[in-house]
Coordinates of N, CA and C in Angstrom, one line a residue:
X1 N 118.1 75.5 90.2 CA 116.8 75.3 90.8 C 116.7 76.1 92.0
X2 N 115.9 77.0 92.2 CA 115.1 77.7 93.0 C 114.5 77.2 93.7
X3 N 114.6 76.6 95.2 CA 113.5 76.0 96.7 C 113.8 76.9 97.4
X4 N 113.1 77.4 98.3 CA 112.6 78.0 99.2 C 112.7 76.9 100.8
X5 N 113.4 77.6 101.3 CA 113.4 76.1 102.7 C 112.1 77.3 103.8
X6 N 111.8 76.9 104.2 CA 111.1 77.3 105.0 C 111.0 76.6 106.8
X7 N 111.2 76.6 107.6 CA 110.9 76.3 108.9 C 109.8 76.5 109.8
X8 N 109.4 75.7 110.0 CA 108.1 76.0 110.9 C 108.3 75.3 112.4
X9 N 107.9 76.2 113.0 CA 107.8 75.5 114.6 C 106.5 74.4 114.8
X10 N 107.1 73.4 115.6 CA 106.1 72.1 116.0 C 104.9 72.5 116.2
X11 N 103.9 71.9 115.7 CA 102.7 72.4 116.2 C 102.4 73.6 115.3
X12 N 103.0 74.2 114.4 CA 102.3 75.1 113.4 C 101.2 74.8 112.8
X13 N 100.1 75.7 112.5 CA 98.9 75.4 111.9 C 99.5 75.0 110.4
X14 N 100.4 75.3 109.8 CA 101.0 75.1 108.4 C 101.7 74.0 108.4
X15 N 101.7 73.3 109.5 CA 102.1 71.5 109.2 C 101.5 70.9 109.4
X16 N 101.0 69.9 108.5 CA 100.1 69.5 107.8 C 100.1 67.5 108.7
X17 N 99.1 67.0 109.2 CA 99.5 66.0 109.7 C 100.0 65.0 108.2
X18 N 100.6 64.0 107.7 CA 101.4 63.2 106.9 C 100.0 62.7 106.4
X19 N 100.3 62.8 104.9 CA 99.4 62.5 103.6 C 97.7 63.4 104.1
X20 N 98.2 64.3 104.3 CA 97.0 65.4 104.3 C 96.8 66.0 102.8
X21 N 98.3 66.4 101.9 CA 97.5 67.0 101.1 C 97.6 66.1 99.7
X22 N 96.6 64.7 100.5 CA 96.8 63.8 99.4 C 95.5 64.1 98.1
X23 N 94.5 65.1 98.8 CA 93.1 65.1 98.6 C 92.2 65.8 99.6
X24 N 91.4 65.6 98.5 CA 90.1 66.4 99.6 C 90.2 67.4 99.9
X25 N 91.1 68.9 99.4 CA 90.6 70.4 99.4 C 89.9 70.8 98.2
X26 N 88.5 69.9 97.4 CA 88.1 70.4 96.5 C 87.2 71.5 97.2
X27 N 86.6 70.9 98.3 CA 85.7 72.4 98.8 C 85.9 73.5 99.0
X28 N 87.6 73.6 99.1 CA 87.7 75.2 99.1 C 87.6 75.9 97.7
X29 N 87.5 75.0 96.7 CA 87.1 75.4 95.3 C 86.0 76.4 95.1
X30 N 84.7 75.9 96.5 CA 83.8 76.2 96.3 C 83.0 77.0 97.4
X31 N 84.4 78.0 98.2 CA 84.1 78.9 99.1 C 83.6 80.2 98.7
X32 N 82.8 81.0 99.0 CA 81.8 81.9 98.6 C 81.5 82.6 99.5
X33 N 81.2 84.1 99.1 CA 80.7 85.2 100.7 C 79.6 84.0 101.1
X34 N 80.0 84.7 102.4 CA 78.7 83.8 103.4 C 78.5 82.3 103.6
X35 N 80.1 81.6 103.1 CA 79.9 80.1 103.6 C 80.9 80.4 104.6
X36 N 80.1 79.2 105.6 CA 80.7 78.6 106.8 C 81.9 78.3 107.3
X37 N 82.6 78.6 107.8 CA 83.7 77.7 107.8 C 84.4 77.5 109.3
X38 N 85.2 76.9 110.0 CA 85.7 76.6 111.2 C 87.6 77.6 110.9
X39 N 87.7 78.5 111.2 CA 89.0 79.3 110.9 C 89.5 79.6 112.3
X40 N 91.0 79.5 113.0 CA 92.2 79.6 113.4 C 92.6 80.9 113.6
X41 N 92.1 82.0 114.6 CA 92.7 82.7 114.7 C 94.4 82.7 114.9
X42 N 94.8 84.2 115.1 CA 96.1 84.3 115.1 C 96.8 83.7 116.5
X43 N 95.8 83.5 117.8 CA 96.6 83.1 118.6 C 95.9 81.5 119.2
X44 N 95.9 80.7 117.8 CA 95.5 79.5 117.9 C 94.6 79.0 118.2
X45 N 93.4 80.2 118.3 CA 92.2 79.7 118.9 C 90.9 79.2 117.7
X46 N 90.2 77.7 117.8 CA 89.3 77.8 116.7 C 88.1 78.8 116.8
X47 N 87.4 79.2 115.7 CA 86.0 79.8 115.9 C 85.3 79.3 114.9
X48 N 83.9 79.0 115.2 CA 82.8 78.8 114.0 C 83.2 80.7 113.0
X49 N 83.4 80.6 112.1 CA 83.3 81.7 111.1 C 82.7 81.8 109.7
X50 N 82.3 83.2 109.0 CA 81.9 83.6 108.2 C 83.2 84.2 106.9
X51 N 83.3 83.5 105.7 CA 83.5 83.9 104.5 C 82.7 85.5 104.2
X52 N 83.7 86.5 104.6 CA 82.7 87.7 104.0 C 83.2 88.1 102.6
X53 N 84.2 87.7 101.7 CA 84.9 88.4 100.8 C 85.7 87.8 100.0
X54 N 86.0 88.2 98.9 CA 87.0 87.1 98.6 C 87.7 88.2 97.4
X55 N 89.2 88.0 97.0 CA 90.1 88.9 96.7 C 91.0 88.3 95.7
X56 N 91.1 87.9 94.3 CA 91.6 87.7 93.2 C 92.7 88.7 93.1
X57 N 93.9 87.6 92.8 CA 95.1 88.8 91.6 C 96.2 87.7 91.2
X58 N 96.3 88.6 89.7 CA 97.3 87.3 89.4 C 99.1 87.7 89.8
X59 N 99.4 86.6 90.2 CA 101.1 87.3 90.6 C 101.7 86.0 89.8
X60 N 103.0 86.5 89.3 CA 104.1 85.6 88.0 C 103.0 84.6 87.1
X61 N 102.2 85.3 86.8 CA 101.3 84.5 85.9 C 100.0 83.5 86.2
X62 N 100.2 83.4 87.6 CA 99.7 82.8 88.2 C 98.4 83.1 89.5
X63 N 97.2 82.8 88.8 CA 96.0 83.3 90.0 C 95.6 83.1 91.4
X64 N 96.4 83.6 92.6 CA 96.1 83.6 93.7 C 94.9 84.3 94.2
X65 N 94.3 83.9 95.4 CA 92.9 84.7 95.8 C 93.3 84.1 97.5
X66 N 91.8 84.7 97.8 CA 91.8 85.1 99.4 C 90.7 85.2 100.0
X67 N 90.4 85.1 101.3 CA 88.7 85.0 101.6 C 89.1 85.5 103.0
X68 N 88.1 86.3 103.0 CA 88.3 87.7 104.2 C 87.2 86.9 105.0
X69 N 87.6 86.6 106.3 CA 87.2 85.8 107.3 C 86.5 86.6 108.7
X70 N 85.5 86.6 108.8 CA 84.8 87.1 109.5 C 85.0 86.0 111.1
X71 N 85.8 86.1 112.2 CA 85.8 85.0 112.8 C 83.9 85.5 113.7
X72 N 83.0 85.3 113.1 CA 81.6 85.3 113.9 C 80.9 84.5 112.6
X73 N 79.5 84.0 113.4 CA 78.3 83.8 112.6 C 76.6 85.0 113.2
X74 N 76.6 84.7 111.7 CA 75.2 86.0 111.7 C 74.4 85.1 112.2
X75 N 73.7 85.6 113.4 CA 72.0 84.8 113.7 C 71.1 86.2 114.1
X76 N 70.0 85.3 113.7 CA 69.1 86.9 114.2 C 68.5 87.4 115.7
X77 N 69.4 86.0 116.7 CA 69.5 86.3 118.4 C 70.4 86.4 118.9
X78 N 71.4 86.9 117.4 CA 72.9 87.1 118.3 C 72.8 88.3 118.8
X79 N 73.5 88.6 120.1 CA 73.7 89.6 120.8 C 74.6 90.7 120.7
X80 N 75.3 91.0 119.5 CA 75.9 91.9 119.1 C 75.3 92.6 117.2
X81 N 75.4 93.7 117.3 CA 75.2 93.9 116.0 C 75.6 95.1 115.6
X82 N 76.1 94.6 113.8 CA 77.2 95.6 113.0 C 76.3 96.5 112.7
X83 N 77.1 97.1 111.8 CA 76.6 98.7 110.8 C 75.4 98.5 110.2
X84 N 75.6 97.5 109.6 CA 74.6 97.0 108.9 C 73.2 96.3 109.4
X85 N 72.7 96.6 110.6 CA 72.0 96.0 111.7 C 72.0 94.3 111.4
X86 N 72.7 93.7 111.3 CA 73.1 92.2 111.2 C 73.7 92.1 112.4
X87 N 72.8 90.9 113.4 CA 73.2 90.3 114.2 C 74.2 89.3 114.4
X88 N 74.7 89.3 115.5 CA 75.5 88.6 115.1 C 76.8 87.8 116.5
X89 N 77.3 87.2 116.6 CA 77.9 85.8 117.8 C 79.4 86.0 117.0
X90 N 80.0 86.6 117.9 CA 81.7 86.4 117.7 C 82.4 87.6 118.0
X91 N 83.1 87.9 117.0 CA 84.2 89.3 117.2 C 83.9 89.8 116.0
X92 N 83.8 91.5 116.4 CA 83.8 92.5 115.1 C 84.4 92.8 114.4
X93 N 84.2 92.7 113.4 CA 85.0 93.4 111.8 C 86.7 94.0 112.4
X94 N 87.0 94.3 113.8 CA 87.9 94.5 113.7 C 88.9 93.7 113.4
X95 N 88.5 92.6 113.9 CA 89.4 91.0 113.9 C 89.3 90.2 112.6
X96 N 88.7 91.0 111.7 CA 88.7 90.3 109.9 C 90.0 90.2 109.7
X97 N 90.0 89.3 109.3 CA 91.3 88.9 108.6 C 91.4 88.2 107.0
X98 N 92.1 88.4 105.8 CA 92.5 88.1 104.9 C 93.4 86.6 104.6
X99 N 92.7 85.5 104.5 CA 93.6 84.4 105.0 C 93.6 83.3 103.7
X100 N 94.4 82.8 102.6 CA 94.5 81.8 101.6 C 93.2 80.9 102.3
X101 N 92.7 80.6 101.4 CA 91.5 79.7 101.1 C 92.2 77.9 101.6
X102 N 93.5 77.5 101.4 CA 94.1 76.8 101.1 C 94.8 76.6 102.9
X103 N 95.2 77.3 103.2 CA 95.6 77.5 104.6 C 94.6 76.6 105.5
X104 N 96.0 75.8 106.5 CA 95.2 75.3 107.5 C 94.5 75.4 108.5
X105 N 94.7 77.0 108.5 CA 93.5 77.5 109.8 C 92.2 77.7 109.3
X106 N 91.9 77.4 107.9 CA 90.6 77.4 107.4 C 90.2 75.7 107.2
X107 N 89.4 75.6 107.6 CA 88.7 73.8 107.6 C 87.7 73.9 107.7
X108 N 86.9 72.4 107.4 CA 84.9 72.8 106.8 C 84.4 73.2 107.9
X109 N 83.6 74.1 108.1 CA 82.3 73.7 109.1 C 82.0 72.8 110.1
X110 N 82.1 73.0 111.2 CA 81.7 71.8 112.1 C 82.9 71.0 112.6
X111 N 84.0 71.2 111.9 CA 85.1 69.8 112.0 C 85.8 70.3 113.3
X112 N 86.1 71.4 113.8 CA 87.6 71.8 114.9 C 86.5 72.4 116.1
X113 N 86.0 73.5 115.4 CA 85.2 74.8 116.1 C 83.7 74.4 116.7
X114 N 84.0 73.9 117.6 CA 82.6 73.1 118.4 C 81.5 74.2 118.6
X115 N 82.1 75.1 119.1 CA 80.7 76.3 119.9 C 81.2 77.6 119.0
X116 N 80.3 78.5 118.8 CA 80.5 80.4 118.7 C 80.8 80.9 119.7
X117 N 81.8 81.2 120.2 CA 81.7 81.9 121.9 C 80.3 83.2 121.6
X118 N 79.4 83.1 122.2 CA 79.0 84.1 122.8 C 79.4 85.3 123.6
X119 N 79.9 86.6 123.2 CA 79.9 87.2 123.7 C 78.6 88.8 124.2
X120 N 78.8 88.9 125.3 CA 77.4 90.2 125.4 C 77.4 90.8 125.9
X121 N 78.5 91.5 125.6 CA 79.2 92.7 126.2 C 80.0 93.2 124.8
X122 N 80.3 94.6 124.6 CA 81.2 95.0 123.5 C 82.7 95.6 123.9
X123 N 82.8 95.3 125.4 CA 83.8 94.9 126.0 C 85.2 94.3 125.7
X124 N 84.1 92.7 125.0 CA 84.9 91.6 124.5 C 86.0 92.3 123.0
X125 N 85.4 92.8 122.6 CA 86.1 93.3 121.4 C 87.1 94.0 121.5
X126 N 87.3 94.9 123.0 CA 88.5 95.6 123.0 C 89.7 95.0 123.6

């Protein structure tokens, strides 16, 4: 038999508080460009974020995917704006990240990620 030990430091976004994954990740079944979501940057910080993508492939038989995480939300008085003249409240495309659907730095809407930081300056991004 083949296990995999793995270690994680206290407080990892990947440990899971006890009988978490008893239930209740059907909604990420039903994540889609452009839904909502509350996602965990890399240096623990939450943000209100945008689903911009999502990335299929099968590995040992088996279908893994991925949802490319915009940590901003589009409004049409946000004070920054992409290529695409879409407005917009957060950090730019540079900070997209590719992150499992399944992963605990992704959680619904509303639940961690209280505010959008506003930024209004393009400052912030570098």
């Amino acid at each position: 038999m083949n296990e995999e030990v793995i270690t994680l430091p206290l407080g990892s976004c990947n440990m899971a508080p006890y009988g978490y994954y008893t239930g209740g990740n059907e909604w990420r079944e039903e994540l889609r460009e452009w839904s909502l979501i509350d996602c965990m940057d890399t240096v623990s910080v939450w943000y209100q974020s945008t689903v911009l993508g999502m990335n299929f492939k099968e590995i040992n038989g088996k279908m893994m995917w991925k949802v490319l995480v915009g940590f901003r939300r589009y409004k049409s008085d946000g004070p920054k704006v992409n290529d695409n003249s879409r407005h917009y409240n957060g950090w730019s495309e540079k900070y997209d990240e590719w992150i499992s659907p399944y992963s605990l730095r992704i959680q619904r809407p509303g639940t961690i990620a209280k505010i959008c930081l506003l930024y209004t300056s393009d400052a912030a991004d570098e």
